[in-house]
Amino acid sequence: MKIIFVRALIVCGCVTSVKANDVCLNETEYDFYMLGNLVKDVEKRIQSLRENVKEVIKTRCPDSSCGDEWVSFNNSCYFFENIKSATFEEARASIITQYCKQKAANLLYVEDDTENSFIVKMLGRFKSNNNWLNGLTDQSTEGNWKWIDTNVPARFIKWAPNEPQGRTRENCVAYIGTNYYRWHDITCSSKCPFICKKRKISLNVE
Ligand SMILES: *[C@@H]1O[C@H](CO)[C@@H](O)[C@H](O)[C@H]1NC(C)=O
Ligand SMILES: *[C@@H]1O[C@H](CO)[C@@H](O)[C@H](O)[C@H]1NC(C)=O
């Protein structure tokens, strides 16, 4: 389509005011010419719609680049709540709702070693040697570790040496400050600061 149009123009050398009965273009060529213009208009309109969508996302989702209090890593954003502490039970019932869910996020779940190393590095910055809750639990079935939010078995787990050892007594998991923030099972009533995690919103609307 485009090729015929270009050739027609080159042959005739008349770029402006092409008419249906113009000697330069026969009917078929003229149809292609008009179709080409139409396609260009549609392309322009699509481009402008794309820009609009990007603007709307930026306006309605100001956290799309994580936001001020969030730390960005890979495709996710992390909020380190070190002032408020939660027990696992509270996390399940209300703290998540109040803090993480309000921020459109979840209690931390960990997907791979790279992510875990990032978390450990971040916790080291607080220099408090606190224990930090993560969302892993085997409360429903001993030894069956699941993420609280998805309730699916965890594919990535990284216990400290000799952990877990609490069996049915310790059904929750924390990063232990005095052990290089390695994972220990702990009692679910332990009070710990916690981390919210949310996915970044993609601005790629291609
Ligand atoms: C118009 O010209 C093209 C060549 O540029 C030709 O292939 C086509 O058959 C012509 N169509 C008509 C209706 O004459
Ligand atoms: C990090 O990003 C890559 C590529 O986008 C993705 O495949 C991987 O699952 C991500 N890892 C985490 C922990 O989000």
CSV table of C-alpha atoms and ligand atoms in Angstrom, one decimal:
chain,number,residue,atom,x,y,z
A,1,MET,CA,0.0,0.0,0.0
A,2,LYS,CA,2.6,2.5,1.1
A,3,ILE,CA,5.0,1.4,-1.7
A,4,ILE,CA,2.4,2.2,-4.4
A,5,PHE,CA,1.7,5.5,-2.9
A,6,VAL,CA,5.3,6.5,-2.7
A,7,ARG,CA,6.0,5.4,-6.2
A,8,ALA,CA,3.0,7.4,-7.5
A,9,LEU,CA,4.2,10.5,-5.9
A,10,ILE,CA,7.7,10.1,-7.2
A,11,VAL,CA,6.6,9.4,-10.7
A,12,CYS,CA,4.4,12.5,-10.8
A,13,GLY,CA,6.3,14.7,-8.5
A,14,CYS,CA,3.1,16.3,-7.2
A,15,VAL,CA,3.1,16.1,-3.4
A,16,THR,CA,0.3,18.6,-2.7
A,17,SER,CA,-3.4,18.7,-3.8
A,18,VAL,CA,-3.8,15.2,-5.1
A,19,LYS,CA,-7.4,14.8,-6.3
A,20,ALA,CA,-9.3,11.7,-7.3
A,21,ASN,CA,-9.3,12.7,-11.0
A,22,ASP,CA,-5.8,14.0,-10.9
A,23,VAL,CA,-3.8,12.6,-13.8
A,24,CYS,CA,-1.1,11.8,-11.3
A,25,LEU,CA,-3.0,9.0,-9.6
A,26,ASN,CA,-5.5,6.5,-10.9
A,27,GLU,CA,-8.4,5.5,-8.6
A,28,THR,CA,-6.6,2.6,-7.0
A,29,GLU,CA,-3.6,4.7,-6.2
A,30,TYR,CA,-5.8,7.5,-4.9
A,31,ASP,CA,-7.6,5.1,-2.5
A,32,PHE,CA,-4.3,4.0,-1.2
A,33,TYR,CA,-3.2,7.6,-0.8
A,34,MET,CA,-6.3,8.5,1.2
A,35,LEU,CA,-6.0,5.3,3.2
A,36,GLY,CA,-2.4,6.2,4.0
A,37,ASN,CA,-3.6,9.5,5.4
A,38,LEU,CA,-6.2,7.8,7.5
A,39,VAL,CA,-3.6,5.4,9.0
A,40,LYS,CA,-1.4,8.4,9.8
A,41,ASP,CA,-4.3,10.1,11.6
A,42,VAL,CA,-5.1,6.9,13.5
A,43,GLU,CA,-1.5,6.5,14.5
A,44,LYS,CA,-1.4,10.1,15.8
A,45,ARG,CA,-4.6,9.5,17.8
A,46,ILE,CA,-3.2,6.3,19.3
A,47,GLN,CA,0.0,8.1,20.2
A,48,SER,CA,-2.0,10.8,21.9
A,49,LEU,CA,-4.1,8.3,23.8
A,50,ARG,CA,-0.9,6.6,25.0
A,51,GLU,CA,0.3,9.9,26.4
A,52,ASN,CA,-3.1,10.4,28.1
A,53,VAL,CA,-3.0,7.0,29.7
A,54,LYS,CA,0.5,7.7,31.0
A,55,GLU,CA,-0.7,11.0,32.5
A,56,VAL,CA,-3.7,9.3,34.1
A,57,ILE,CA,-1.5,6.6,35.7
A,58,LYS,CA,0.9,9.2,37.0
A,59,THR,CA,-1.9,11.3,38.5
A,60,ARG,CA,-4.0,8.4,40.0
A,61,CYS,CA,-1.0,6.3,41.0
A,62,PRO,CA,1.6,8.7,42.4
A,63,ASP,CA,3.4,5.7,43.9
A,64,SER,CA,4.1,4.2,40.5
A,65,SER,CA,7.8,5.0,41.1
A,66,CYS,CA,7.4,3.8,44.7
A,67,GLY,CA,7.0,7.1,46.4
A,68,ASP,CA,8.9,9.0,49.1
A,69,GLU,CA,8.8,6.5,52.0
A,70,TRP,CA,9.3,3.4,49.8
A,71,VAL,CA,12.4,1.7,48.8
A,72,SER,CA,12.5,0.4,45.2
A,73,PHE,CA,14.0,-2.9,44.3
A,74,ASN,CA,13.5,-4.8,41.0
A,75,ASN,CA,9.8,-4.7,40.3
A,76,SER,CA,8.6,-4.0,43.8
A,77,CYS,CA,8.5,-1.3,46.5
A,78,TYR,CA,9.2,-1.8,50.2
A,79,PHE,CA,8.1,0.1,53.2
A,80,PHE,CA,10.1,-0.6,56.4
A,81,GLU,CA,7.8,0.0,59.4
A,82,ASN,CA,10.3,0.1,62.2
A,83,ILE,CA,8.3,2.3,64.7
A,84,LYS,CA,5.1,0.2,64.9
A,85,SER,CA,5.5,-3.4,65.8
A,86,ALA,CA,3.1,-6.2,65.1
A,87,THR,CA,2.7,-9.8,66.2
A,88,PHE,CA,1.9,-12.2,63.5
A,89,GLU,CA,-1.7,-12.5,64.7
A,90,GLU,CA,-2.0,-8.7,64.5
A,91,ALA,CA,-0.4,-8.7,61.2
A,92,ARG,CA,-3.0,-11.1,59.9
A,93,ALA,CA,-5.9,-9.3,61.4
A,94,SER,CA,-5.3,-5.6,61.5
A,95,ILE,CA,-1.8,-4.3,61.1
A,96,ILE,CA,-1.7,-5.5,57.5
A,97,THR,CA,-5.1,-3.9,56.9
A,98,GLN,CA,-4.2,-0.7,58.6
A,99,TYR,CA,-0.7,-0.2,57.3
A,100,CYS,CA,0.2,-2.4,54.4
A,101,LYS,CA,-3.3,-2.8,52.8
A,102,GLN,CA,-3.9,0.9,53.3
A,103,LYS,CA,-0.8,1.4,51.2
A,104,ALA,CA,-2.1,-1.1,48.7
A,105,ALA,CA,0.7,-3.5,49.8
A,106,ASN,CA,1.2,-6.9,51.6
A,107,LEU,CA,3.2,-8.1,54.5
A,108,LEU,CA,6.6,-9.1,53.1
A,109,TYR,CA,6.9,-12.3,51.1
A,110,VAL,CA,10.3,-13.2,49.6
A,111,GLU,CA,10.7,-14.6,46.1
A,112,ASP,CA,14.3,-15.2,45.6
A,113,ASP,CA,17.8,-14.9,47.1
A,114,THR,CA,18.5,-11.6,45.4
A,115,GLU,CA,15.5,-10.1,47.0
A,116,ASN,CA,16.4,-11.6,50.4
A,117,SER,CA,19.9,-10.1,50.2
A,118,PHE,CA,18.4,-6.7,49.5
A,119,ILE,CA,16.1,-7.0,52.5
A,120,VAL,CA,19.0,-8.1,54.8
A,121,LYS,CA,21.1,-5.2,53.6
A,122,MET,CA,18.3,-2.7,54.2
A,123,LEU,CA,17.6,-4.1,57.7
A,124,GLY,CA,21.3,-3.6,58.5
A,125,ARG,CA,20.9,0.1,58.0
A,126,PHE,CA,18.5,0.4,60.9
A,127,LYS,CA,21.3,-0.7,63.3
A,128,SER,CA,18.8,-1.6,65.9
A,129,ASN,CA,19.4,-5.3,65.9
A,130,ASN,CA,15.7,-5.7,65.9
A,131,ASN,CA,14.0,-8.8,64.7
A,132,TRP,CA,11.8,-8.1,61.7
A,133,LEU,CA,8.7,-10.1,60.9
A,134,ASN,CA,8.3,-11.7,57.5
A,135,GLY,CA,5.1,-13.2,56.2
A,136,LEU,CA,6.1,-16.9,56.5
A,137,THR,CA,4.1,-19.2,58.7
A,138,ASP,CA,3.3,-22.9,59.3
A,139,GLN,CA,0.5,-22.2,61.7
A,140,SER,CA,-2.1,-24.3,59.8
A,141,THR,CA,0.1,-27.4,59.3
A,142,GLU,CA,3.4,-28.0,61.0
A,143,GLY,CA,6.3,-27.9,58.6
A,144,ASN,CA,4.1,-26.6,55.7
A,145,TRP,CA,5.5,-23.0,55.3
A,146,LYS,CA,3.3,-20.6,53.5
A,147,TRP,CA,3.2,-16.9,52.8
A,148,ILE,CA,0.4,-15.3,54.8
A,149,ASP,CA,-0.9,-13.2,51.9
A,150,THR,CA,-1.1,-15.8,49.1
A,151,ASN,CA,-1.5,-18.8,51.4
A,152,VAL,CA,0.6,-20.8,48.9
A,153,PRO,CA,3.6,-22.9,49.9
A,154,ALA,CA,6.8,-20.8,49.8
A,155,ARG,CA,9.0,-21.6,46.9
A,156,PHE,CA,11.9,-19.7,48.5
A,157,ILE,CA,12.9,-20.2,52.1
A,158,LYS,CA,16.3,-19.4,53.6
A,159,TRP,CA,16.7,-20.7,57.2
A,160,ALA,CA,19.6,-19.8,59.4
A,161,PRO,CA,21.8,-22.9,60.2
A,162,ASN,CA,20.0,-25.2,62.7
A,163,GLU,CA,16.6,-23.5,62.0
A,164,PRO,CA,13.7,-24.0,62.2
A,165,GLN,CA,13.8,-25.7,65.6
A,166,GLY,CA,10.6,-24.5,67.4
A,167,ARG,CA,8.3,-27.1,65.9
A,168,THR,CA,4.7,-26.5,66.9
A,169,ARG,CA,5.8,-23.8,69.5
A,170,GLU,CA,7.3,-21.5,66.8
A,171,ASN,CA,5.1,-21.1,63.8
A,172,CYS,CA,6.2,-17.7,62.6
A,173,VAL,CA,9.4,-16.3,61.0
A,174,ALA,CA,11.6,-13.3,61.6
A,175,TYR,CA,14.9,-11.9,60.5
A,176,ILE,CA,17.0,-12.1,63.6
A,177,GLY,CA,19.1,-9.0,64.2
A,178,THR,CA,21.6,-10.7,66.4
A,179,ASN,CA,22.2,-13.4,63.8
A,180,TYR,CA,22.9,-11.3,60.7
A,181,TYR,CA,19.2,-11.1,59.9
A,182,ARG,CA,19.0,-14.8,59.1
A,183,TRP,CA,15.6,-16.5,59.3
A,184,HIS,CA,14.5,-18.1,62.5
A,185,ASP,CA,11.1,-19.6,63.4
A,186,ILE,CA,9.7,-17.6,66.4
A,187,THR,CA,6.5,-17.7,68.4
A,188,CYS,CA,3.7,-15.9,66.7
A,189,SER,CA,3.1,-13.6,69.6
A,190,SER,CA,6.5,-12.0,69.3
A,191,LYS,CA,6.3,-8.3,68.6
A,192,CYS,CA,8.4,-7.3,65.6
A,193,PRO,CA,8.6,-4.4,63.2
A,194,PHE,CA,7.6,-5.4,59.7
A,195,ILE,CA,7.9,-4.7,56.0
A,196,CYS,CA,5.2,-4.0,53.5
A,197,LYS,CA,5.8,-4.9,49.9
A,198,LYS,CA,3.9,-3.9,46.7
A,199,ARG,CA,4.4,-4.4,43.0
A,200,LYS,CA,5.5,-1.4,41.0
A,201,ILE,CA,2.8,-0.1,38.5
A,202,SER,CA,4.1,-0.4,35.0
A,203,LEU,CA,4.1,2.8,32.9
A,204,ASN,CA,4.7,0.7,29.9
A,205,VAL,CA,1.4,0.9,27.9
A,206,GLU,CA,2.7,-0.4,24.6
B,1,LIG,C1,-3.4,2.1,-11.2
B,1,LIG,O1,-2.0,2.1,-11.4
B,1,LIG,C2,-1.4,0.9,-10.9
B,1,LIG,C3,0.1,1.1,-11.0
B,1,LIG,O2,0.6,2.1,-10.3
B,1,LIG,C4,-1.9,-0.3,-11.5
B,1,LIG,O3,-1.3,-1.5,-11.0
B,1,LIG,C5,-3.4,-0.4,-11.4
B,1,LIG,O4,-3.9,-1.5,-12.1
B,1,LIG,C6,-4.0,0.9,-11.8
B,1,LIG,N1,-5.5,0.8,-11.5
B,1,LIG,C7,-6.4,1.2,-12.3
B,1,LIG,C8,-7.8,1.1,-11.8
B,1,LIG,O5,-6.2,1.7,-13.4
B,2,LIG,C1,13.2,-9.3,39.3
B,2,LIG,O1,12.9,-8.9,38.0
B,2,LIG,C2,13.0,-10.0,37.0
B,2,LIG,C3,12.8,-9.4,35.6
B,2,LIG,O2,11.8,-8.4,35.6
B,2,LIG,C4,11.9,-11.0,37.3
B,2,LIG,O3,12.0,-12.1,36.4
B,2,LIG,C5,12.1,-11.5,38.7
B,2,LIG,O4,11.1,-12.4,39.1
B,2,LIG,C6,12.2,-10.4,39.7
B,2,LIG,N1,12.5,-10.9,41.1
B,2,LIG,C7,11.8,-10.5,42.1
B,2,LIG,C8,12.2,-11.0,43.4
B,2,LIG,O5,10.8,-9.7,42.0
